[in-house]
Structures are given as structure tokens and as C-alpha cells.
Coordinates of C-alpha atoms in Angstrom, one line a residue:
Chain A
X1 CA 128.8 97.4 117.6
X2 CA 128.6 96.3 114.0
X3 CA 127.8 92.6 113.2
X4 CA 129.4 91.2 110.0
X5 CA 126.9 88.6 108.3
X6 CA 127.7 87.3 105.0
X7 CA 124.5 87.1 103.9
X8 CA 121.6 88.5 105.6
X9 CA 118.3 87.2 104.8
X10 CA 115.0 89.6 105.5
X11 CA 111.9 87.8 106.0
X12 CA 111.4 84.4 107.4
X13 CA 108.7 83.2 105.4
X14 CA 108.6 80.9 102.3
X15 CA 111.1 83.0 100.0
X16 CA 113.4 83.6 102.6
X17 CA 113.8 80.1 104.3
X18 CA 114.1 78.7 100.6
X19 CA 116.9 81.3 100.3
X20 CA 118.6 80.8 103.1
X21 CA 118.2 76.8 102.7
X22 CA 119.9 77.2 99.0
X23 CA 122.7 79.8 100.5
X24 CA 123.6 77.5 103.7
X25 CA 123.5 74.2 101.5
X26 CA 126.4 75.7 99.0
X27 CA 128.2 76.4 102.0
X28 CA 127.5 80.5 103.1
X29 CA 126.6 81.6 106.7
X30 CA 123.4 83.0 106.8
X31 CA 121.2 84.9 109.3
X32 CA 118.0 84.8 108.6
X33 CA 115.5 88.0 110.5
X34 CA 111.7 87.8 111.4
X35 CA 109.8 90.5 112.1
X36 CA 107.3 87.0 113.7
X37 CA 108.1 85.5 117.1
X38 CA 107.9 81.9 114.6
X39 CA 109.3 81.8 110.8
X40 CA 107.3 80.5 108.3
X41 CA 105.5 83.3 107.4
X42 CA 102.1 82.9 105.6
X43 CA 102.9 79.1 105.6
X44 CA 102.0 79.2 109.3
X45 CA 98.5 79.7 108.6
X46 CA 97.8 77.5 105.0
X47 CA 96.0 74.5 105.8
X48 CA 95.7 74.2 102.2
X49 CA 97.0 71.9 99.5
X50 CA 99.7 72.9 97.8
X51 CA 100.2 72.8 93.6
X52 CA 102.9 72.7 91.2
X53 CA 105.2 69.9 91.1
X54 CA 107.3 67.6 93.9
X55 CA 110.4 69.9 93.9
X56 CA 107.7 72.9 94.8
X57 CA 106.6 70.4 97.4
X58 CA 103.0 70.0 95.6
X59 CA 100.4 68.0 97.2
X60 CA 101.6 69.0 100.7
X61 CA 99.7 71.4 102.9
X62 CA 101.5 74.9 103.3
X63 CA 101.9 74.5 107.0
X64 CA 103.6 71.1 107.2
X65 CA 105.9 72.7 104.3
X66 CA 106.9 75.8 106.9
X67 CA 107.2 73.7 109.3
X68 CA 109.8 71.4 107.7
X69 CA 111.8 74.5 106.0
X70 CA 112.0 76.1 109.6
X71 CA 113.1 72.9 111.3
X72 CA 115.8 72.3 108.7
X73 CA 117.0 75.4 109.1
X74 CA 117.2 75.7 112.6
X75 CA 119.1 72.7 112.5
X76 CA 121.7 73.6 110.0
X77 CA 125.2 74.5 111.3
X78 CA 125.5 77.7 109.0
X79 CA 122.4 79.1 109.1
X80 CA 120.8 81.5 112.8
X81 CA 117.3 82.8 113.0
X82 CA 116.6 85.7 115.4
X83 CA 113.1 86.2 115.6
X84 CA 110.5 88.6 117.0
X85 CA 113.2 90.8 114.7
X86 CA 112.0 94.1 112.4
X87 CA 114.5 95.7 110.2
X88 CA 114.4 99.4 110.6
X89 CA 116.5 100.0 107.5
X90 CA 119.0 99.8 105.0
X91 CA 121.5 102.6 104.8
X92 CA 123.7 103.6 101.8
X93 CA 126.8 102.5 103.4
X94 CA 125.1 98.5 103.5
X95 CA 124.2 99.2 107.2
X96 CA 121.2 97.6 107.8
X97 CA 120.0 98.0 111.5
X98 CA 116.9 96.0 113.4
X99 CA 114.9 95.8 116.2
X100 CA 114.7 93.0 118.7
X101 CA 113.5 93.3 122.4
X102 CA 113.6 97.0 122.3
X103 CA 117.2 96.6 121.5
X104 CA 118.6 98.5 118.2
X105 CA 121.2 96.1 116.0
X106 CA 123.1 96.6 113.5
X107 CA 124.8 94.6 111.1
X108 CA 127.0 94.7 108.3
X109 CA 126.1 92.2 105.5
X110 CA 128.1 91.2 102.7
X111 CA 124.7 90.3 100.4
X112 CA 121.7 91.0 101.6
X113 CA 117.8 88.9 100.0
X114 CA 114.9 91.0 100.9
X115 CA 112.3 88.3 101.4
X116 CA 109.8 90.6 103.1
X117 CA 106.7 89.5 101.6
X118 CA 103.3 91.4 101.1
X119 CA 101.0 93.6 103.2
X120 CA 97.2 93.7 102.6
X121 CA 95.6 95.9 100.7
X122 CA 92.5 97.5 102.0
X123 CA 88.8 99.0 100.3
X124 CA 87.6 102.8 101.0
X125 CA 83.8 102.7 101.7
X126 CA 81.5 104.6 104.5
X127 CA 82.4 103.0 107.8
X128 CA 85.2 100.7 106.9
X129 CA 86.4 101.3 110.2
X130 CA 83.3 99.2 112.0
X131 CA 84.5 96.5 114.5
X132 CA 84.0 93.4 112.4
X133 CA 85.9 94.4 109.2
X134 CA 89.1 92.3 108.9
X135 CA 91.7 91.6 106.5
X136 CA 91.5 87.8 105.7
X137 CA 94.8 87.2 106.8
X138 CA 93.6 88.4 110.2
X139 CA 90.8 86.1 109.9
X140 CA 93.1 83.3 109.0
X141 CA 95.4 83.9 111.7
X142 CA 92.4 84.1 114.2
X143 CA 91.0 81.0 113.4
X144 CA 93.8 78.5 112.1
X145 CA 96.9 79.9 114.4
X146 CA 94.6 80.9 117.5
X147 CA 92.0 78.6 117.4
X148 CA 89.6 81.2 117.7
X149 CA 86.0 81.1 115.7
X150 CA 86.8 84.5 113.8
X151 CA 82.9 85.1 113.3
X152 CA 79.4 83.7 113.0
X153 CA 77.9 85.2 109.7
X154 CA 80.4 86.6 107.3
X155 CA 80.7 88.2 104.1
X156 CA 84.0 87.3 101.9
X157 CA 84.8 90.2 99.7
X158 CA 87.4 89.3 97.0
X159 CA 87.2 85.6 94.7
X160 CA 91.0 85.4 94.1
X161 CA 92.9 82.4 95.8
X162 CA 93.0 84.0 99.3
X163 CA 89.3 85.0 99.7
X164 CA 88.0 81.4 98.3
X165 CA 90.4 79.4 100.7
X166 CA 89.6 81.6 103.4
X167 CA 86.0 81.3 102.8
X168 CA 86.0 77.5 102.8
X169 CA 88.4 77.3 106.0
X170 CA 85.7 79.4 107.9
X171 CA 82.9 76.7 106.5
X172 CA 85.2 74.2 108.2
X173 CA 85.2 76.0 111.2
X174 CA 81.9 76.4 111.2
X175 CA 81.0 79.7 110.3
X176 CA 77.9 80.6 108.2
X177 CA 79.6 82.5 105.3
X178 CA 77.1 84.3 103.4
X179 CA 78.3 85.0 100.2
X180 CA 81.5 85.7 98.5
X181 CA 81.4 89.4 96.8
X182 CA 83.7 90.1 93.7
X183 CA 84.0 93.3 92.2
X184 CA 85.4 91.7 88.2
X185 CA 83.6 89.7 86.4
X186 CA 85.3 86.4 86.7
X187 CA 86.6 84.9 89.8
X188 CA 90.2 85.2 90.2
X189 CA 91.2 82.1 92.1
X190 CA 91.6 78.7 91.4
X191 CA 88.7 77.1 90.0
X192 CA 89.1 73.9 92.2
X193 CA 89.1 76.3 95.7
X194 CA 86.0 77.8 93.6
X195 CA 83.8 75.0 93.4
X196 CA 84.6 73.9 97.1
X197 CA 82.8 76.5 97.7
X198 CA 79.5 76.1 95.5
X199 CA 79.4 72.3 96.4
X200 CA 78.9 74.1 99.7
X201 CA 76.1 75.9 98.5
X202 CA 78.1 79.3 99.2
X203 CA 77.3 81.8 96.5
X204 CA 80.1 83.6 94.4
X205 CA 78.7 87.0 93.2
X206 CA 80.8 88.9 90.8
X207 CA 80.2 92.0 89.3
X208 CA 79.2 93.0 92.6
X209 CA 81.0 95.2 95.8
X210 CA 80.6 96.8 99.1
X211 CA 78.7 99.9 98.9
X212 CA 79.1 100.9 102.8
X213 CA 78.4 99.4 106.0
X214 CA 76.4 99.8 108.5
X215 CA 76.2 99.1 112.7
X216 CA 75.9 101.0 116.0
X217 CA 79.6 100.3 117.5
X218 CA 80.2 97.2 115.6
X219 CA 79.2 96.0 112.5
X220 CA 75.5 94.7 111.8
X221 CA 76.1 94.1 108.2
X222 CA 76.8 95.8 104.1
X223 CA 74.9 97.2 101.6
X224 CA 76.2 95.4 98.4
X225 CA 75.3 96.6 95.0
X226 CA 76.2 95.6 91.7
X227 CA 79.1 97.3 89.1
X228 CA 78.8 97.8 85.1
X229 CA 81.4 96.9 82.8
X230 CA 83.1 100.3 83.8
X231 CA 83.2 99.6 87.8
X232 CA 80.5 102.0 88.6
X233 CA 78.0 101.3 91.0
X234 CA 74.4 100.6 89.3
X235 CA 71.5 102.5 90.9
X236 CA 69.0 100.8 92.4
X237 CA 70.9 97.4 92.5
X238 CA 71.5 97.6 96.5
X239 CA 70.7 95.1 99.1
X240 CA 70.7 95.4 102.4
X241 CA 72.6 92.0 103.8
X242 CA 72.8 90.9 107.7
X243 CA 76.6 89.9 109.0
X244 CA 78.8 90.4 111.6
X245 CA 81.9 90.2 110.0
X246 CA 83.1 92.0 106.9
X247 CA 86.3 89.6 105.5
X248 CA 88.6 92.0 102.9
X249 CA 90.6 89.7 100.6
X250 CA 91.3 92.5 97.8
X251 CA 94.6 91.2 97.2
X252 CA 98.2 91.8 98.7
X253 CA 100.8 94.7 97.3
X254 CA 104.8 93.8 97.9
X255 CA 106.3 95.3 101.1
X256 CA 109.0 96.9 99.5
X257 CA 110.1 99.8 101.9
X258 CA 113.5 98.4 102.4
X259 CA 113.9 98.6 99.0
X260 CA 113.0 102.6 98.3
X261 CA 115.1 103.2 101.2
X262 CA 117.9 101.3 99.9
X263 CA 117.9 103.2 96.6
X264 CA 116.5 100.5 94.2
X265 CA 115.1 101.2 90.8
X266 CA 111.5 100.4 91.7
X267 CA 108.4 100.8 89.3
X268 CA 104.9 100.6 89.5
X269 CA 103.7 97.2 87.5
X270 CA 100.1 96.9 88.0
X271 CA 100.4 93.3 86.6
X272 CA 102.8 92.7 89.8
X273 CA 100.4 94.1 92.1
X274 CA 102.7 97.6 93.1
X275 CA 105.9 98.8 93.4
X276 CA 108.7 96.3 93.2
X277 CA 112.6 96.2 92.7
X278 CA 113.5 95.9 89.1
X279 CA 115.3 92.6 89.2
X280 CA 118.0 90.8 86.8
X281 CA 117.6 87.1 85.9
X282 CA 119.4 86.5 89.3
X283 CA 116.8 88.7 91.1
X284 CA 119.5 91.4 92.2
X285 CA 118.2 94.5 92.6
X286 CA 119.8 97.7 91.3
X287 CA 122.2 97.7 93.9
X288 CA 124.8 95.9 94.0
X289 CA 124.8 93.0 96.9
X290 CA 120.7 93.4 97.2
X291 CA 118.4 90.8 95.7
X292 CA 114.6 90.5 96.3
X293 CA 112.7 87.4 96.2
X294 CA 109.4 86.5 96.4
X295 CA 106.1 88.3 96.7
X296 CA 108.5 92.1 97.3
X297 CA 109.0 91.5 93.8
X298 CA 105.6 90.6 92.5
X299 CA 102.4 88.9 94.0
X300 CA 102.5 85.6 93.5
X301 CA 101.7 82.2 94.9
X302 CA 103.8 80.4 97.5
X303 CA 105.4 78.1 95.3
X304 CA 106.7 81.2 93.2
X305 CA 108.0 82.8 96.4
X306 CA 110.1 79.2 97.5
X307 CA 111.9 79.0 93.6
X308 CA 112.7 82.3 94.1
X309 CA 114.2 82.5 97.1
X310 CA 116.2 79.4 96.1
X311 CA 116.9 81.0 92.7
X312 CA 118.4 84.2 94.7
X313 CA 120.0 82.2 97.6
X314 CA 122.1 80.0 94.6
X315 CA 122.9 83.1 93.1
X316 CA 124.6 84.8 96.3
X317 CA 126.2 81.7 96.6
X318 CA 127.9 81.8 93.0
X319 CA 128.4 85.6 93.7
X320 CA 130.5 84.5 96.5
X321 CA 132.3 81.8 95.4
X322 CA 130.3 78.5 97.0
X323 CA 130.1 75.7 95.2
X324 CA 129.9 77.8 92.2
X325 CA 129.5 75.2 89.7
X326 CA 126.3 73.0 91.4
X327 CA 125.3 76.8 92.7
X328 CA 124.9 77.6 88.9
X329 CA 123.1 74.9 87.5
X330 CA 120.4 75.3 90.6
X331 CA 120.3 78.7 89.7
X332 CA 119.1 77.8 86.2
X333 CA 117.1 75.2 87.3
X334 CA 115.3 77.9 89.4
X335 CA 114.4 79.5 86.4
X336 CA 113.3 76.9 84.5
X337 CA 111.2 75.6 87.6
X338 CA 109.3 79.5 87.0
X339 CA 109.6 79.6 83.9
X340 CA 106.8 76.5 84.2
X341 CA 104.9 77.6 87.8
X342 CA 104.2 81.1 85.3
X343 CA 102.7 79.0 81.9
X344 CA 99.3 78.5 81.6
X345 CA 96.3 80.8 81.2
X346 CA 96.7 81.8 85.3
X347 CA 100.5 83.1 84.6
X348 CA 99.5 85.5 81.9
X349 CA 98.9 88.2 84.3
X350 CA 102.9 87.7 86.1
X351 CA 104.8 87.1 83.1
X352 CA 103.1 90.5 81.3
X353 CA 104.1 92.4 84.8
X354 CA 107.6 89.9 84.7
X355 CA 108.0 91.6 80.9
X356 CA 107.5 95.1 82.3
X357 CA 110.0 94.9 84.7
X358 CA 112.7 93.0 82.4
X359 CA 111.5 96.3 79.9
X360 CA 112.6 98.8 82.1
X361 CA 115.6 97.2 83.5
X362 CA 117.1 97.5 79.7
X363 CA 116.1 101.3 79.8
X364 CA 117.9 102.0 82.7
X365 CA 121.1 100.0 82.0
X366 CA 121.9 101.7 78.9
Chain B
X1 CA 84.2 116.7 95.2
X2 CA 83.8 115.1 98.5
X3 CA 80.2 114.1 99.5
X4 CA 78.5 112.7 103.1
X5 CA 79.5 109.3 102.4
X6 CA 83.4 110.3 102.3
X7 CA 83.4 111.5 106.0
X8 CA 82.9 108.0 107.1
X9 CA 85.4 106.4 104.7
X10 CA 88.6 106.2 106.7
X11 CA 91.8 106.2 104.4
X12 CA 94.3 106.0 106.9
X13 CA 93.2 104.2 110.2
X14 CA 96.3 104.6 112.3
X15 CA 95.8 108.6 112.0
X16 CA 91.9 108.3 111.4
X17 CA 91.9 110.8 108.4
X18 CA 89.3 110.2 106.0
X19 CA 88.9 110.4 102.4
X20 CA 87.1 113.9 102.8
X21 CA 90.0 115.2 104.4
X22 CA 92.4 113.5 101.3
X23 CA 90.1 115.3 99.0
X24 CA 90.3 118.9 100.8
X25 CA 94.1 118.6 100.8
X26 CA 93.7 117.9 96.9
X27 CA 91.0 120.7 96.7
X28 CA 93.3 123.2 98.0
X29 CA 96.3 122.1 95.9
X30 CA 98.2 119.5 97.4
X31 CA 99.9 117.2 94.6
X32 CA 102.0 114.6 96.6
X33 CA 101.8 112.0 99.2
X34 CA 104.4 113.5 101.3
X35 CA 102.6 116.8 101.1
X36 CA 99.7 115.4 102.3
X37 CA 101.4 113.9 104.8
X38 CA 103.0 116.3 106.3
X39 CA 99.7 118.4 106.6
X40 CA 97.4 115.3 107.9
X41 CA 100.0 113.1 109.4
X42 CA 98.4 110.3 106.6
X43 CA 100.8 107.5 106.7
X44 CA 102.8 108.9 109.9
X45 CA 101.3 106.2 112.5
X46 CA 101.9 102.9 113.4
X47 CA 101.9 101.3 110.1
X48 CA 104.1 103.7 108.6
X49 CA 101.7 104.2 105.6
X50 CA 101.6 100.5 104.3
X51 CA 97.6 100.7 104.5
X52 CA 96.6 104.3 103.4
X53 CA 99.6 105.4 100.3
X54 CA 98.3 103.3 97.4
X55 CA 94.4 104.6 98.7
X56 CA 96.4 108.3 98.4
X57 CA 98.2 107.8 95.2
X58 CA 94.8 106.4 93.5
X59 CA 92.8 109.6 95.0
X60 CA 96.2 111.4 93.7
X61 CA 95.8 109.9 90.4
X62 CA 92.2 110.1 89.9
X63 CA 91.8 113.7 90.8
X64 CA 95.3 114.7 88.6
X65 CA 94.8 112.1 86.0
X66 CA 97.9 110.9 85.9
X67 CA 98.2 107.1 85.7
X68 CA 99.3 105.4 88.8
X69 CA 102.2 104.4 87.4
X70 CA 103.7 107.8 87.8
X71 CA 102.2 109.2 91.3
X72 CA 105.2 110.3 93.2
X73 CA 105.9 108.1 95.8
X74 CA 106.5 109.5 99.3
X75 CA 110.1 109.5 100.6
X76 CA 111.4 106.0 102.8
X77 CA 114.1 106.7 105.3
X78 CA 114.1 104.3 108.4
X79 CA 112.8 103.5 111.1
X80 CA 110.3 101.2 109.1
X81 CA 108.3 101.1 112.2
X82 CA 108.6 103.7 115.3
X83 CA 110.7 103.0 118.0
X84 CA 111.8 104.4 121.4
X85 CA 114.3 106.9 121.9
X86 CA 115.6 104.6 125.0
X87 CA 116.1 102.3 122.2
X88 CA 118.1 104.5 120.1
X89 CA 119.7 106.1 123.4
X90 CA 120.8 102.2 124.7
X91 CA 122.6 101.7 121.6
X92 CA 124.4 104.8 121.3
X93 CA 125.8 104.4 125.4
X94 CA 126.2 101.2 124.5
X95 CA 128.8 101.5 121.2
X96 CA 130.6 104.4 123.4
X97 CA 130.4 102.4 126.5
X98 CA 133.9 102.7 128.1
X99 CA 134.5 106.4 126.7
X100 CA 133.4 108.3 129.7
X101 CA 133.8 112.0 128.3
X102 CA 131.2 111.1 125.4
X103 CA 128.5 109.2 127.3
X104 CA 129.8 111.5 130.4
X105 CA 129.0 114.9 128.6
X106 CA 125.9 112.9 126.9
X107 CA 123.8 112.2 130.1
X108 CA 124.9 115.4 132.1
X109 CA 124.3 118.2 128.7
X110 CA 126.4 120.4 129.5
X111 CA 127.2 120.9 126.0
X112 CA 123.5 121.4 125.7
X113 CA 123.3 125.2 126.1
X114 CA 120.1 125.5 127.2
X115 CA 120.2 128.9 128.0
X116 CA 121.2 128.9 131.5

């Protein structure tokens, strides 16, 4: 049996709750699947602050912000959530078919917002498969979902956003973090999460890496040494440092499967951290009916992934004749609310990869 | 190419195929992620390749010199994630549940021809 949806929402996280939220509120019927046994996505796990402005819920902490998103939509008449549900694929008739309780579904959607998010990328060096080498969003899951102490004495490697806050959350938790290691030569992240961390008396050591690590069954701790301008490891520079966890926080790359398999025009845009969709100003893919929003179209930060999803959840609902004229103005006001998150020194590196993308959407339309 | 320290640097961890095995493929030819796929089963475990394809595309465009940009991408078809064939199977009876000859002739195989 087929299920008609009108518009199916993939990925319950921040992009994909904003969406449906934006969708629902015009007046669509949404359902909304989660690979999760709990929407919210990375939300469930940020403890942090969040920035931007009031309508990007600034000042609140990520998780309270999930929370509240999840709850409103659970609660709204024209909106269903099926969780602990993975989406096998998207088939050139508009199929798209899923997984839940080793059950295979299909359904039939009308539009469809992939709001899938990111996966974590991961660092080649001898024995990076040693017990005690995580991803940081393991280590965050571990310690702020679980309540589990993820280590004792660890070493961060990666200074963007996710390493620093990471970093400091272990502190909290009372774990001796040794050092943060970054590979560039300036940190990446927020300069306020930064200087949490040197109040603290934590180290931030860029211009340095992971040359290998070492341990008998698990690991017993890195060699770090330290890069010239070109990235090459300098002779001589390595140290021999004592840990027993290894955090990787080398940055995310969008989880864009659906998207190949669906037949999108997708590109390479390093600025956007991988392949992504080519999107229009509505965030509609190349197929018809198929939008992307949030970090499957670019790493960015949470806030980002919200306005888009509400951007591309007004947008099926103009597409589809909901409230079409307060739909529209949202929509713009969606892009002007990016159009601000993206200014500033820190948005230089999206809106270059945001100017790729709008670049090669003219080549292939004409 | 590949040195000591490349037989303990894992590329893919669902399949446990390290960079020294990448770089023989590439040694002996191989230009594409699917082609190293389909000789090292790279990207064909659990994960489904999220992990160890950009790690192959930048060996792929290192050793080819070719930007990343343009490394071929393997092909996506579904599943995005393995499943069972009971799962596949339950649907299938399922949908023809009520049409006796098809799920009738499915479960039996006598169209099978199995060389009896």
C-alpha cells in the first residue's frame, strides 16, 4: 500500500521541524520522518546558547529550542511524526519508501523537504581505529543525552564551533581536556566559545594535527606534530601526549544521499562543506516537488538550518496554494532573516559557497 | 606510494580496508569510487559509505590530480541503509495479500525452476 502525504518532511531536526511548523501553520498536512526514536536532532544534545536574533530564538539554549519545536508540533492537528523512521529512498516515480520496526513503507508525497542534516567527517592517521577515538557528536551524545562521563583525559581535535563547545561541555563534566589541536592557523569557531576555553586554562594549538596514535587495545594517547604553511607535517616537531580519548571535531559534510538518488543536480562546493543540491531562491532542488533545507545544502549553524526550513516549508505552501499571500511575504522574510545570519566576517565562507551554487544553477538552466 | 604507517590507517571502518589497500587499488589502475568498491567492498557496510567516500575521492584526487570538485561520485540507489529480506518479503505478501495465486506461487516456487 501506497500512502499519499502532501508534503513529506525528511529529517526531524531543526530544519525540518521549522519546515514542517511553517507548512502546517499555512494550513498543509505534513508528516514529518526521523531516522531518531526523539525529533530534534542535534538540538537534543546543545546545551549551548544560542545567537542571532529573537525570531532565530537567540539567547535560548539549543535543547530547550528542540524541545519547544517538537512539542508544538506534536500538538498541531496537521502535522504526524513517525519516529525511529529511516528513508531508504526516493524513486523516479516520487516514491519514496522507509523503514520503521523492520517494516518497509511507502508513501507517495506531493512535495517532499529533505531536512536530513550532516554526518561527521572523519581523519586518516595510523590506528585511527583505537577504542577511544570518537566523533564529538558521539562524545556529546554520551555525555549530555546519556549522562555518561565520555572520558577522563582527552584531546579535542578541531577549533571550529563544535570542537570548542564540546571541549568546554566535557570541562563542565569534569573531564581533564588536554588540549585542543587545530590543523589551520586560526581557530574556526566563535571567538566567545574560544576564550571559555583559555579562561579555563585549556590550550588551543593551531598549526598543529594528529600524527598517529598509539595503545595496546585501546588508546593510551597521540603523537601530535606541527604543520607549515603548506599542511605538511614538520620533522622533528612531534610530541608524545598521554590521553584516553581521542575527540574528532573536523567538521560535518551534508547527508545528501536522497538527493543523488533522486536525480538532483548536485556539485561539489568546498565553501559548503561537500556535495549539495543546487537550490533556487526557494531552496527547490532540480526536481520538481523536492526542496533541501538546512545543513544537506550547506554546513551551517543551527539558526541557518531553522530559517531555512521555514523559508522551504512557506514555499511548499505557496506552491500549493496555502495562504499564499502571508506564505509569500514569510518566504521573503526567510531570506532576508539569511541574508543577515550570513553578513559578517564569519559568513564569508557560506555566501562564496551560497555564490557557487547560485553560479551553477544559471549554467544548467540555460 | 603506500608506506608502514598506511596499513594502520583505516579508511573505511565498517569493511576495515585501509588506506594501503585504497592505494594498491589506485596502483593497479583503479580510477573511481565505485570501482574501488566493488573490488574492496569500501563503502558497502553498515554506513553505506558516509565515512570512507570523501577519504576515497581525496586519495582519488590526490593520486589523479584532479580537483575534488570533479571526482566521480559513486552511484546512490536505495536502500540508504541495509535491510532484511523479511522486510522486503513482509511488504510484498503484504500489498498482494488476498491474491492467493501470486503470494501462493511466491512461497511454494514452483515457478522457480530449480532444476528439479
Amino acid at each position: 500500500m501506497i500512502r499519499d502525504v502532501e508534503v513529506l518532511v525528511i529529517g526531524g531536526g531543526p530544519a525540518g521541524l521549522c519546515a514542517a511548523q511553517a507548512a502546517a501553520g499555512a494550513g498543509a498536512h505534513v508528516l514529518i520522518l526521523e531516522r531518531d526514536d526523539v525529533p530534534g536532532g542535534q538540538l537534543v544534545k546543545q546545551t549551548h546558547k544560542f545567537f542571532g536574533s529573537e525570531r532565530q530564538y537567540a539567547g535560548d539554549r539549543g535543547i530547550f529550542i528542540g524541545q519547544m519545536l517538537v512539542e508544538e508540533m506534536t500538538n498541531h492537528p496537521n502535522v504526524e511524526i513517525m519516529t525511529d523512521t529511516t528513508v531508504l529512498g526516493i524513486y523516479e516515480d516520487g516514491v519514496v519508501t522507509a523503514l520503521k520496526d523492520e517494516q518497509h513503507l511507502k508513501f507517495r508525497p506531493k512535495k517532499i523537504i529533505v531536512a536530513t542534516g550532516a554526518a561527521e567527517k572523519f581523519l586518516t592517521f595510523p590506528n585511527n581505529d583505537l577504542p577511544g577515538i570518537y566523533g564529538a557528536g558521539a562524545v556529546q551524545t554520551l555525555m549530555n543525552v546519556g549522562g555518561v562521563k565520555p572520558a577522563d583525559k582527552v584531546i579535542m581535535v578541531g577549533a571550529g564551533n563544535i570542537g570548542l563547545i564540546v571541549s568546554y561541555q566535557m570541562l563542565q563534566a569534569g573531564v581533564d581536556v588536554v588540549c585542543v589541536v587545530e590543523a589551520a592557523p586560526n581557530i574556526g569557531g566563535f571567538l566567545v566559545h574560544a576564550s571559555k576555553l583559555r579562561r579555563a586554562g585549556v590550550p588551543i594549538c593551531t598549526g598543529w594535527t594528529v600524527k598517529e596514535a598509539y595503545g595496546d587495545g585501546k588508546l593510551e594517547g597521540v603523537v601530535l606534530c606541527r604543520l607549515d604553511e603548506k599542511w605538511q607535517p614538520i620533522e622533528g616537531t612531534e610530541i608524545k601526549v598521554a590521553c584516553d580519548t581521542l575527540c574528532l571535531a573536523v567538521g560535518l559534510t551534508p547527508l545528501a544521499e536522497l538527493c543523488w538518488q533522486a536525480g538532483c543536480h548536485m556539485e561539489f562546493i568546498r565553501e559548503l562543506s561537500g556535495h549539495v543540491p543546487v537550490t533556487d531562491e526557494n531552496l527547490m532542488t532540480s526536481v520538481e516537488g523536492i526542496y533541501a533545507a538546512g545543513d544537506v545544502s550547506g554546513i551551517e549553524e543551527a539558526s541557518s538550518a531553522m530559517v531555512e526550513g521555514r523559508l522551504a516549508g512557506y514555499a511548499v505552501a505557496v506552491s500549493l496554494g496555502y495562504d499564499v499571500e502571508r506564505a509569500q511575504k514569510e518566504v521573503e522574510a526567510a531570506r532576508a532573516e539569511l541574508v543577515e545570519l550570513r553578513s559578517g566576517p564569519m559568513g564569508g565562507k557560506i555566501r562564496a559557497g551560497l555564490a557557487k551554487v547560485a553560479e551553477k544553477r544559471g549554467g544548467a538552466s540555460c | 606510494m603506500a608506506n608502514n604507517a598506511d596499513k594502520d590507517t583505516i579508511l573505511c571502518r565498517c569493511e576495515d580496508i585501509t588506506r594501503e589497500m585504497i592505494l594498491e587499488c589506485i596502483a593497479e589502475g583503479y580510477q573511481t569510487i565505485d570501482e574501488i568498491k566493488r573490488v574492496t567492498r569500501a563503502g558497502m557496510g553498515p554506513c553505506q559509505g558516509r565515512t570512507c567516500r570523501l577519504l576515497i575521492a581525496q586519495e582519488l584526487s590526490r593520486a589523479y590530480h584532479v580537483p575534488m570538485e570533479e571526482v566521480l561520485m559513486s552511484t546512490f540507489r536505495p536502500p540508504t541503509k541495509p535491510l532484511t529480506m523479511g522486510a522486503l518479503a513482509d511488504a510484498w505478501l503484504s500489498e498482494y495479500d488476498g491474491d492467493a495465486a501470486i503470494s501462493g506461487r511466491a512461497i511454494d516456487g514452483k515457478e522457480g525452476g530449480n532444476g528439479e
